[in-house]
Coordinates of C-alpha atoms and ligand atoms in Angstrom, one line a residue:
M1 CA -7.1 -15.1 -37.6
V2 CA -7.4 -13.4 -34.3
K3 CA -5.2 -11.9 -31.7
P4 CA -6.1 -12.1 -28.1
L5 CA -6.7 -9.0 -26.5
T6 CA -4.4 -7.7 -24.3
I7 CA -4.2 -6.4 -20.7
A8 CA -1.0 -5.3 -19.1
I9 CA -0.9 -4.5 -15.1
I10 CA 1.9 -2.6 -13.9
G11 CA 2.3 -4.0 -10.2
G12 CA 2.4 -7.2 -9.3
G13 CA 1.7 -6.5 -5.4
F14 CA -1.3 -7.1 -3.7
S15 CA -4.0 -5.3 -6.3
G16 CA -1.9 -5.6 -9.4
T17 CA -2.1 -9.9 -8.4
M18 CA -6.0 -10.1 -7.7
V19 CA -6.7 -7.8 -10.9
A20 CA -4.9 -10.9 -12.5
T21 CA -6.8 -13.0 -10.3
H22 CA -10.2 -11.7 -11.4
L23 CA -9.1 -11.8 -14.9
L24 CA -8.5 -15.0 -15.1
R25 CA -11.5 -16.3 -13.4
L26 CA -13.5 -14.0 -15.4
A27 CA -12.1 -13.9 -18.9
N28 CA -14.4 -15.6 -21.4
C29 CA -12.1 -14.6 -24.6
P30 CA -8.7 -15.0 -25.5
L31 CA -7.1 -13.0 -23.2
Q32 CA -3.5 -12.1 -22.7
I33 CA -2.5 -10.8 -19.3
K34 CA 1.1 -8.8 -19.1
L35 CA 1.6 -8.3 -15.2
I36 CA 4.6 -6.1 -15.2
E37 CA 6.2 -6.2 -11.7
K38 CA 10.2 -5.3 -11.1
R39 CA 10.2 -7.4 -8.5
A40 CA 11.2 -10.9 -8.6
N41 CA 8.0 -12.3 -7.2
I42 CA 4.7 -11.7 -7.9
G43 CA 2.2 -11.5 -4.9
Q44 CA 4.3 -9.7 -2.5
G45 CA 4.7 -6.2 -3.0
L46 CA 6.3 -3.7 -0.4
A47 CA 3.8 -4.9 2.5
Y48 CA 4.1 -8.8 2.1
S49 CA 7.9 -9.4 1.0
T50 CA 9.7 -9.2 4.1
A51 CA 10.9 -12.5 5.3
V52 CA 11.3 -11.5 9.2
E53 CA 8.6 -13.5 11.4
H54 CA 7.8 -10.9 13.5
H55 CA 6.9 -8.6 11.1
V56 CA 3.3 -9.5 10.9
L57 CA -0.2 -8.2 9.6
N58 CA -1.5 -5.0 11.3
V59 CA -5.1 -6.8 11.1
P60 CA -6.3 -10.6 12.4
A61 CA -6.4 -13.2 9.7
G62 CA -9.6 -13.7 10.0
K63 CA -10.2 -10.1 8.1
M64 CA -7.6 -10.7 5.4
S65 CA -9.5 -12.9 2.9
A66 CA -8.9 -11.6 -0.7
F67 CA -12.0 -12.3 -1.8
P68 CA -15.1 -9.8 -0.2
Q69 CA -17.8 -12.7 -0.8
E70 CA -15.5 -15.2 1.0
S71 CA -14.5 -13.9 4.1
E72 CA -12.7 -17.3 5.4
H73 CA -10.6 -17.8 2.4
F74 CA -7.7 -16.8 4.3
I75 CA -7.4 -18.1 7.4
N76 CA -9.0 -21.6 5.7
W77 CA -5.9 -21.2 3.4
L78 CA -3.6 -20.5 6.7
Q79 CA -5.5 -24.0 8.4
N80 CA -4.8 -25.8 5.2
R81 CA -1.5 -25.1 4.8
Y82 CA 0.0 -24.5 7.8
S83 CA -2.2 -27.3 9.6
E84 CA 0.6 -27.6 12.5
K85 CA 0.4 -24.0 13.3
A86 CA -3.3 -23.8 14.7
F87 CA -4.0 -20.2 13.1
T88 CA -7.1 -18.9 14.0
A89 CA -9.3 -15.7 12.4
N90 CA -7.7 -13.4 15.5
S91 CA -4.2 -14.9 15.0
F92 CA -1.9 -11.8 13.5
V93 CA 0.3 -13.8 11.1
S94 CA 4.0 -13.0 9.5
R95 CA 3.0 -10.7 6.4
H96 CA 5.0 -13.3 4.5
Y97 CA 2.3 -15.8 4.5
Y98 CA 0.1 -13.4 2.9
G99 CA 2.6 -13.0 -0.2
E100 CA 2.5 -17.1 -0.4
Y101 CA -1.3 -16.6 -0.1
L102 CA -1.5 -14.3 -3.1
Q103 CA 1.0 -16.4 -5.3
S104 CA -1.3 -19.5 -4.3
I105 CA -4.6 -17.9 -5.6
L106 CA -2.9 -16.8 -8.8
Q107 CA -1.9 -19.9 -9.5
E108 CA -5.0 -21.3 -8.8
A109 CA -6.8 -19.1 -11.0
H110 CA -4.0 -19.4 -13.6
E111 CA -4.3 -23.3 -13.8
K112 CA -8.2 -23.1 -13.9
A113 CA -8.5 -20.0 -16.6
R114 CA -9.8 -20.9 -20.3
K115 CA -6.5 -22.1 -22.1
D116 CA -6.6 -19.2 -24.5
V117 CA -6.2 -16.4 -21.5
Q118 CA -2.6 -16.7 -20.7
I119 CA -0.2 -14.7 -18.3
E120 CA 3.5 -13.3 -18.2
H121 CA 5.6 -11.6 -15.7
I122 CA 7.4 -9.5 -17.1
H123 CA 10.0 -8.8 -15.1
Y124 CA 10.8 -5.1 -15.5
E125 CA 10.0 -1.5 -14.1
A126 CA 7.8 0.1 -16.5
T127 CA 9.1 3.6 -17.4
E128 CA 6.4 5.0 -19.9
L129 CA 2.9 5.4 -21.5
Q130 CA 2.0 6.4 -24.6
P131 CA -1.1 6.2 -26.1
V132 CA -1.5 5.0 -29.4
D133 CA -5.0 5.1 -31.5
D134 CA -7.2 2.6 -28.8
Q135 CA -4.1 0.9 -27.7
V136 CA -1.2 2.1 -24.9
V137 CA 2.2 1.0 -25.7
I138 CA 4.7 0.4 -22.6
T139 CA 8.2 1.0 -22.4
C140 CA 10.2 -1.3 -19.8
G141 CA 13.6 -0.2 -18.2
N142 CA 15.3 -2.5 -21.0
G143 CA 13.8 -1.1 -23.4
R144 CA 11.4 -3.6 -24.7
Q145 CA 7.7 -2.4 -25.3
I146 CA 4.3 -3.8 -24.9
T147 CA 1.2 -2.8 -26.6
A148 CA -1.9 -3.4 -25.0
D149 CA -5.4 -2.5 -25.3
R150 CA -6.1 -1.7 -21.1
V151 CA -3.7 -0.7 -19.1
V152 CA -3.9 -0.7 -15.0
L153 CA -1.7 1.1 -12.3
A154 CA -1.1 -0.9 -9.8
L155 CA 1.8 0.6 -8.3
G156 CA 0.8 0.8 -5.0
N157 CA 3.5 2.0 -2.3
L158 CA 5.8 4.5 -3.6
P159 CA 9.0 5.4 -1.6
P160 CA 9.1 8.4 0.5
S161 CA 11.5 11.8 -0.4
N162 CA 13.2 13.0 2.0
P163 CA 11.5 15.2 5.0
P164 CA 12.3 18.9 4.2
I165 CA 15.0 20.7 6.2
A166 CA 17.1 23.9 5.6
D167 CA 20.8 22.2 4.7
P168 CA 19.8 18.5 3.0
S169 CA 23.0 17.8 2.5
F170 CA 23.0 15.1 5.3
Y171 CA 21.1 13.3 2.8
Q172 CA 23.7 12.4 1.0
S173 CA 25.6 10.4 4.0
R174 CA 26.0 7.3 4.8
R175 CA 24.6 7.6 7.9
Y176 CA 21.3 8.6 6.5
Q177 CA 18.5 5.4 5.1
R178 CA 16.1 7.5 2.8
W179 CA 13.6 4.4 2.8
A180 CA 13.0 2.3 5.6
W181 CA 12.8 -0.4 3.0
S182 CA 15.3 -0.5 1.0
T183 CA 18.3 -2.6 2.6
S184 CA 18.3 -4.7 5.4
L185 CA 19.0 -3.3 8.9
E186 CA 22.1 -5.2 9.2
N187 CA 23.7 -3.3 6.4
I188 CA 23.6 0.0 7.8
V189 CA 23.2 -0.9 11.7
Q190 CA 25.5 -1.9 14.7
P191 CA 23.9 -3.7 17.7
D192 CA 25.1 -0.5 19.8
D193 CA 24.1 1.8 17.2
A194 CA 21.8 5.0 18.7
I195 CA 19.4 5.1 15.5
L196 CA 16.9 8.0 14.8
L197 CA 13.5 6.7 13.0
I198 CA 12.1 9.7 11.3
G199 CA 8.4 9.1 11.6
S200 CA 6.3 6.7 14.5
G201 CA 3.5 5.2 12.5
L202 CA 3.6 1.5 10.9
T203 CA 6.7 2.1 9.5
A204 CA 8.8 3.3 12.2
L205 CA 7.4 0.2 14.6
D206 CA 8.1 -2.3 12.3
L207 CA 11.6 -1.1 12.7
V208 CA 12.0 -1.0 15.9
V209 CA 10.1 -4.8 16.1
N210 CA 12.7 -6.0 14.3
L211 CA 15.7 -3.9 16.4
H212 CA 14.3 -5.5 19.2
Y213 CA 14.2 -9.3 17.9
K214 CA 17.8 -8.7 16.5
G215 CA 18.8 -8.2 20.1
H216 CA 19.9 -4.3 19.5
Q217 CA 21.3 -2.8 22.6
G218 CA 21.3 0.9 21.5
K219 CA 19.0 3.5 22.0
I220 CA 16.2 4.1 19.4
Y221 CA 14.4 7.6 19.0
M222 CA 11.3 8.4 17.1
I223 CA 10.4 11.8 15.7
S224 CA 7.1 12.7 14.6
K225 CA 5.3 16.2 14.4
R226 CA 2.8 14.9 17.1
G227 CA 4.5 12.1 18.3
L228 CA 1.4 9.7 18.1
V229 CA 2.3 5.7 17.7
P230 CA -0.6 3.6 16.3
Q231 CA -3.3 2.4 18.8
A232 CA -3.2 -1.2 19.6
H233 CA -5.7 -3.4 18.4
Q234 CA -8.8 -5.1 20.4
Q235 CA -11.4 -7.8 19.8
T236 CA -14.3 -5.6 19.5
P237 CA -17.8 -6.3 19.0
A238 CA -19.6 -5.2 15.7
Y239 CA -21.1 -1.5 16.5
P240 CA -24.4 -0.8 14.8
F241 CA -23.7 3.2 13.5
C242 CA -25.6 4.5 11.3
L243 CA -23.7 7.9 10.2
K244 CA -25.3 11.0 8.4
T245 CA -22.9 11.9 5.8
E246 CA -24.4 15.0 5.0
Q247 CA -22.6 16.7 7.4
N248 CA -19.5 19.4 7.1
L249 CA -16.1 17.9 9.0
N250 CA -16.9 20.0 11.9
G251 CA -20.0 18.1 12.2
L252 CA -19.1 15.0 11.4
F253 CA -16.4 14.5 14.0
K254 CA -18.7 15.9 16.9
H255 CA -21.0 13.1 15.6
I256 CA -18.0 10.6 15.7
R257 CA -17.4 11.7 19.2
Q258 CA -20.8 11.5 20.3
E259 CA -21.2 8.3 19.1
V260 CA -17.7 6.9 20.6
K261 CA -19.0 8.2 24.5
K262 CA -22.5 6.7 23.9
A263 CA -20.8 3.6 22.6
E264 CA -18.4 3.3 25.6
K265 CA -21.7 3.5 27.8
L266 CA -23.4 0.5 26.2
G267 CA -19.3 -1.3 27.3
Y268 CA -18.2 -0.5 23.7
D269 CA -15.0 0.5 22.8
W270 CA -14.0 3.5 20.5
R271 CA -12.6 1.0 18.2
S272 CA -16.3 -0.5 17.2
V273 CA -17.0 2.9 16.0
M274 CA -13.8 3.5 14.2
D275 CA -14.6 -0.3 12.5
A276 CA -18.1 0.9 12.0
L277 CA -17.4 4.0 9.9
R278 CA -15.0 1.7 8.0
P279 CA -17.4 1.0 5.1
H280 CA -18.9 4.3 4.7
T281 CA -15.5 6.5 5.0
Q282 CA -15.1 7.0 0.9
D283 CA -18.7 7.8 0.9
I284 CA -17.9 10.9 3.7
W285 CA -14.7 11.4 2.0
K286 CA -16.4 12.7 -1.3
S287 CA -19.1 14.7 0.7
L288 CA -16.6 17.0 2.1
T289 CA -15.3 19.8 -0.2
L290 CA -12.0 20.5 -1.0
V291 CA -11.4 22.9 1.8
E292 CA -12.7 20.4 4.6
K293 CA -10.6 18.0 3.1
R294 CA -7.4 20.0 3.6
R295 CA -8.2 21.3 6.7
F296 CA -8.9 17.5 7.7
I297 CA -5.0 16.4 6.1
R298 CA -3.7 19.3 8.5
H299 CA -5.0 18.8 11.5
L300 CA -7.1 15.4 11.7
R301 CA -5.1 13.0 9.6
A302 CA -2.4 12.4 12.4
Y303 CA -5.3 11.5 14.8
W304 CA -7.5 9.9 12.0
D305 CA -4.2 7.0 11.3
N306 CA -3.1 5.8 14.3
H307 CA -6.5 5.7 15.4
R308 CA -7.7 4.0 11.9
H309 CA -4.3 2.2 11.4
R310 CA -3.7 -0.3 14.4
I311 CA -1.3 -2.6 15.3
A312 CA -1.0 -6.1 16.8
S313 CA -1.8 -6.3 20.6
G314 CA 2.0 -7.9 20.2
V315 CA 3.5 -5.1 18.8
S316 CA 2.3 -2.3 21.2
D317 CA 3.4 -4.7 24.3
I318 CA 7.1 -4.5 22.6
I319 CA 6.8 -1.0 22.0
T320 CA 5.7 -0.1 26.2
K321 CA 8.1 -2.4 27.1
L322 CA 11.1 -0.5 25.3
R323 CA 9.8 2.8 26.4
T324 CA 9.2 1.8 29.8
S325 CA 13.2 0.7 29.9
Q326 CA 13.6 3.9 27.9
Q327 CA 15.7 2.4 25.3
L328 CA 13.1 3.9 22.9
S329 CA 11.8 7.5 23.3
L330 CA 9.1 9.1 21.1
Y331 CA 9.4 13.0 20.6
A332 CA 6.7 15.4 19.2
G333 CA 8.5 18.0 17.3
E334 CA 11.1 18.7 14.1
I335 CA 14.3 18.1 13.2
I336 CA 16.0 21.2 12.1
A337 CA 19.7 20.1 11.2
Y338 CA 21.8 17.4 11.1
Q339 CA 26.0 17.9 12.0
E340 CA 27.8 15.2 11.3
D341 CA 31.1 14.1 12.4
M342 CA 33.5 11.0 12.5
D343 CA 31.3 9.0 15.0
G344 CA 28.3 9.9 14.2
V345 CA 25.9 12.9 13.6
T346 CA 24.2 15.5 15.7
V347 CA 20.7 16.4 15.2
T348 CA 18.9 19.4 16.2
V349 CA 15.4 18.3 17.6
R350 CA 12.6 21.6 18.2
P351 CA 10.0 20.2 20.2
R352 CA 6.3 20.7 19.4
G353 CA 5.3 23.9 20.9
S354 CA 8.7 24.9 21.8
E355 CA 11.1 27.7 21.1
H356 CA 13.7 26.0 22.3
T357 CA 16.1 23.3 20.9
H358 CA 18.0 20.4 21.8
T359 CA 20.4 17.8 20.2
I360 CA 20.5 13.8 19.9
K361 CA 23.7 12.4 19.2
V362 CA 22.9 9.0 17.0
Q363 CA 25.1 6.8 14.4
T364 CA 22.5 6.5 11.8
V365 CA 19.2 8.1 10.9
I366 CA 16.6 6.3 8.7
N367 CA 13.4 7.7 7.3
C368 CA 10.1 5.9 7.9
T369 CA 7.8 8.3 6.9
G370 CA 6.1 5.9 4.9
S371 CA 5.0 6.0 1.4
E372 CA 5.2 9.1 -0.8
R373 CA 2.0 11.4 -0.1
L374 CA 2.7 14.5 -2.2
T375 CA 2.4 13.9 -6.3
S376 CA 4.8 16.4 -6.8
Q377 CA 7.6 15.0 -4.8
W378 CA 7.1 11.9 -7.2
Q379 CA 10.5 10.4 -8.6
Y380 CA 8.8 7.5 -10.2
P381 CA 9.7 7.6 -14.2
L382 CA 6.1 6.7 -15.2
L383 CA 4.7 9.0 -12.9
K384 CA 6.3 11.5 -13.6
N385 CA 6.0 10.6 -17.6
I386 CA 2.0 10.5 -17.3
I387 CA 1.6 13.6 -15.6
S388 CA 4.2 15.8 -17.4
T389 CA 2.5 14.0 -20.7
G390 CA -1.1 15.0 -19.5
V391 CA -2.2 11.5 -20.4
A392 CA -2.8 11.9 -16.2
Q393 CA -3.3 14.5 -13.6
P394 CA -2.9 14.4 -10.2
D395 CA -5.9 14.8 -7.8
A396 CA -6.7 18.2 -5.9
L397 CA -5.1 17.5 -3.0
E398 CA -1.8 16.1 -4.7
L399 CA -2.0 12.6 -3.1
G400 CA -2.5 10.3 -6.0
L401 CA -4.0 10.6 -9.2
E402 CA -7.2 11.9 -10.1
V403 CA -9.7 8.8 -11.2
A404 CA -13.0 8.3 -12.4
D405 CA -15.7 6.1 -10.2
N406 CA -14.7 3.0 -12.7
G407 CA -11.0 3.6 -12.0
S408 CA -10.6 4.8 -15.1
L409 CA -7.5 7.9 -15.0
V410 CA -8.9 11.4 -15.9
S411 CA -6.5 13.2 -18.3
R412 CA -5.1 16.7 -17.5
T413 CA -7.9 18.0 -20.4
G414 CA -10.4 16.3 -17.8
A415 CA -11.0 13.7 -20.0
K416 CA -11.9 9.9 -18.7
S417 CA -9.7 7.2 -20.4
T418 CA -10.9 4.2 -22.1
T419 CA -7.8 2.6 -21.9
L420 CA -6.0 3.5 -18.5
Y421 CA -7.0 2.5 -14.8
T422 CA -6.0 2.2 -11.6
L423 CA -6.6 1.1 -8.4
G424 CA -5.6 1.0 -4.4
P425 CA -3.0 3.7 -2.7
L426 CA -2.9 6.0 -6.2
Q427 CA -6.6 6.8 -5.5
K428 CA -5.9 7.8 -2.1
G429 CA -6.8 11.9 -3.0
C430 CA -10.3 10.4 -4.3
L431 CA -11.2 8.2 -2.2
W432 CA -9.0 8.3 1.1
E433 CA -9.5 5.2 2.2
T434 CA -7.9 2.8 -0.5
T435 CA -4.4 1.8 0.6
A436 CA -5.8 -1.8 2.7
V437 CA -7.0 -5.1 1.4
Q438 CA -10.2 -4.5 3.0
E439 CA -11.0 -1.9 0.2
S440 CA -8.7 -3.0 -2.7
R441 CA -9.4 -6.5 -2.9
Q442 CA -13.0 -5.3 -3.6
Q443 CA -11.5 -2.7 -6.3
A444 CA -9.6 -5.2 -7.9
E445 CA -12.5 -7.7 -8.6
K446 CA -14.8 -4.7 -9.9
L447 CA -12.0 -3.5 -12.4
A448 CA -11.7 -6.3 -13.4
T449 CA -14.9 -6.9 -14.5
T450 CA -14.7 -3.2 -15.6
L451 CA -12.4 -4.1 -17.9
L452 CA -13.9 -7.3 -19.1
D453 CA -17.2 -5.3 -19.8
S454 CA -15.5 -2.2 -21.9
F455 CA -14.3 -5.3 -24.2
S456 CA -17.5 -6.8 -24.8
L457 CA -18.8 -3.3 -25.5
R458 CA -16.2 -3.4 -28.5
N459 CA -16.0 -6.7 -30.3
T460 CA -14.6 -9.5 -27.9
I461 CA -12.1 -11.0 -30.2
R462 CA -10.5 -8.0 -32.6
P463 CA -9.7 -9.4 -36.0
L464 CA -6.2 -8.4 -37.2
K465 CA -5.1 -6.2 -39.6
S466 CA -3.0 -7.6 -41.2
S467 CA -3.5 -11.3 -41.0
T468 CA -0.3 -13.0 -40.0
I469 CA -0.4 -14.1 -36.5
N470 CA -2.7 -17.7 -36.5
I471 CA -4.1 -18.0 -32.8
E472 CA -3.2 -22.1 -32.7
S473 CA 0.4 -21.1 -33.4
Y474 CA 0.6 -17.9 -31.2
T475 CA 2.7 -18.8 -28.6
V476 CA 2.6 -16.9 -25.0
Q477 CA 5.6 -17.1 -23.2
P478 CA 5.6 -18.6 -19.6
M479 CA 5.5 -17.1 -16.3
I480 CA 9.5 -16.1 -15.8
T481 CA 9.3 -16.0 -12.4
P482 CA 11.7 -18.7 -10.6
A483 CA 9.9 -21.8 -8.9
A484 CA 12.0 -21.1 -6.0
N485 CA 10.6 -18.1 -5.4
F486 CA 6.8 -19.5 -5.2
V487 CA 6.8 -21.5 -1.6
G488 CA 5.5 -24.8 -2.3
V489 CA 4.0 -23.9 -5.5
A490 CA 4.6 -25.0 -9.4
P491 CA 6.4 -22.2 -11.4
Y492 CA 3.5 -20.8 -14.0
Ligands
FAD1 C1 4.8 -2.4 5.4 C2 3.2 -2.5 5.2 C3 2.3 -3.8 6.1 C4 1.0 -3.4 5.5 N1 0.4 -4.3 6.2 C5 -1.0 -4.4 5.7 C6 -1.9 -4.9 6.4 O1 -1.6 -6.0 7.3 N2 -3.3 -5.2 6.1 C7 -3.9 -4.5 5.1 O2 -4.9 -4.8 4.9 N3 -3.1 -3.8 4.5 C8 -1.6 -3.5 4.8 N4 -1.0 -2.7 4.2 C9 -1.3 -1.8 3.3 C10 -1.1 -2.5 2.1 O3 -0.8 -1.0 1.0 C11 -1.9 -3.0 1.2 O4 -2.3 -4.5 1.7 C12 -1.2 -4.1 -0.5 O5 -0.1 -4.6 0.1 C13 -1.2 -3.2 -1.3 O6 -1.0 -3.3 -2.1 P1 -0.6 -2.3 -3.7 O7 -0.8 -3.8 -4.5 O8 -1.7 -1.3 -4.1 O9 0.5 -2.1 -3.5 P2 1.8 -2.6 -3.1 O10 2.0 -3.5 -2.6 O11 3.1 -1.1 -3.2 O12 2.4 -3.1 -4.9 C14 2.5 -2.5 -5.9 C15 4.1 -3.2 -7.0 O13 3.7 -2.6 -8.1 C16 5.3 -2.5 -8.3 N5 6.1 -1.6 -9.0 C17 5.5 0.1 -9.1 N6 5.6 0.6 -9.8 C18 6.3 -0.2 -10.6 C19 7.0 0.0 -12.4 N7 6.8 1.2 -12.8 N8 7.2 -1.2 -13.2 C20 6.9 -2.1 -12.4 N9 6.4 -2.7 -11.2 C21 6.2 -1.4 -10.3 C22 6.1 -2.5 -7.1 O14 7.3 -3.3 -7.2 C23 5.3 -3.4 -6.2 O15 5.8 -4.7 -6.3 C24 0.5 -2.8 4.3 C25 1.0 -2.0 4.1 C26 2.9 -2.0 4.0 C27 3.7 -0.6 3.5

């Protein structure tokens, strides 16, 4: 007469899917996994839900394995599933393949799991969390409540808020798109429209590439504070770089610049040095003081991001071509005002370092500033709820949540939760380097182990308080994801 333990995972993008996968693989006791994902499809999240063929991964396939110890897992999967396409470890493949890959991993883990380890996709948005004794009650958008012994927040990338401006009334206009991903381009852009993209990072470039392939004829403007676009990838050999972390920010960057010069003399590229830094970035970040972290964000972040988050060379070629033909113009500066009229919107822009302004006339403005950075701007009901109730607190930089080393949330009073955990982008302020697959895959495996270990510290199987449910007759709802959403994969 036992009731299985329940782990609820809120968010079924890469992070949530991989925590679920590892739980299915590792659980050695009866377990219910509730994967609460508001999208219809598990495994895609924001990054891998695009069906657009030329929306490619920013990382070569050979570096995108979902399993840290099996570096060729993704490329092997690709070559088996799409043998006709001749993908190699250096291919930048369409992102939708990656969503399909994650679905197949979860499917396989589900098939191989113990019979009493079950998973259910709950297709709703979770809006509230309430710790009750040693459990947590999750309320979903439809009013459904789920009680879980452990909860993982795998909420990922949050939609950005509107860029600050003196008169924000234009943000109500149909000519303004608050979030680049919220609708397809066809719904908002005509082929000859002039378009302004706010931001010049990966999101903006995704849109430019999309417009290019759709045969867009109109002018495209991109504007960002520094006018930097991500650098292109190049195949680079691994560089042996030993970094001393016990330095302040100035010392660190001096050291990195010297190392780049040294590497270049030896025939390496700066990219090799950046790549060598990657495994140490979280430790470097943790070693900086709060003041130094703030200085980094204010002065260096844009430069760091455009060297660290690189693009496929094919994407870079398109951007160069469009800039050369002057269909695409890039501004470094800020938007001062919008003036809408019958045939468009006149945008007043002040170039960086200038006192003068000038205007651009466009038909549509799209916010491409990436995911929301500041916790104070969060509009998400669930996050607002856990911060307002003190169940969690923002990190000191307000880039995410305050999180302990084992992934558990830290409450307003500073207590480490024994029931609530997170991973991925919500740890940005604590770890800095925590949004991409290379980091999240390790976090997912570690967190699944932490969760299961935390149960065995208690009882593996918790007796029912009132013995009403017989394990034999305890039925678990199947995953409700429709079969059609799993390309070539049977439904759960
Ligand atoms: C466009 C884009 C391209 C990228 N390309 C790469 C790449 O090539 N390589 C790489 O390593 N990284 C890439 N990244 C980084 C990317 O963030 C990670 O690879 C990964 O997708 C992060 O996964 P996640 O699960 O943490 O977040 P997400 O993918 O954002 O998933 C979070 C999920 O949680 C769900 N959710 C949120 N709140 C709730 C709620 N309250 N209730 C229910 N469901 C909820 C969302 O619907 C979403 O599906 C890219 C990111 C973006 C945005």
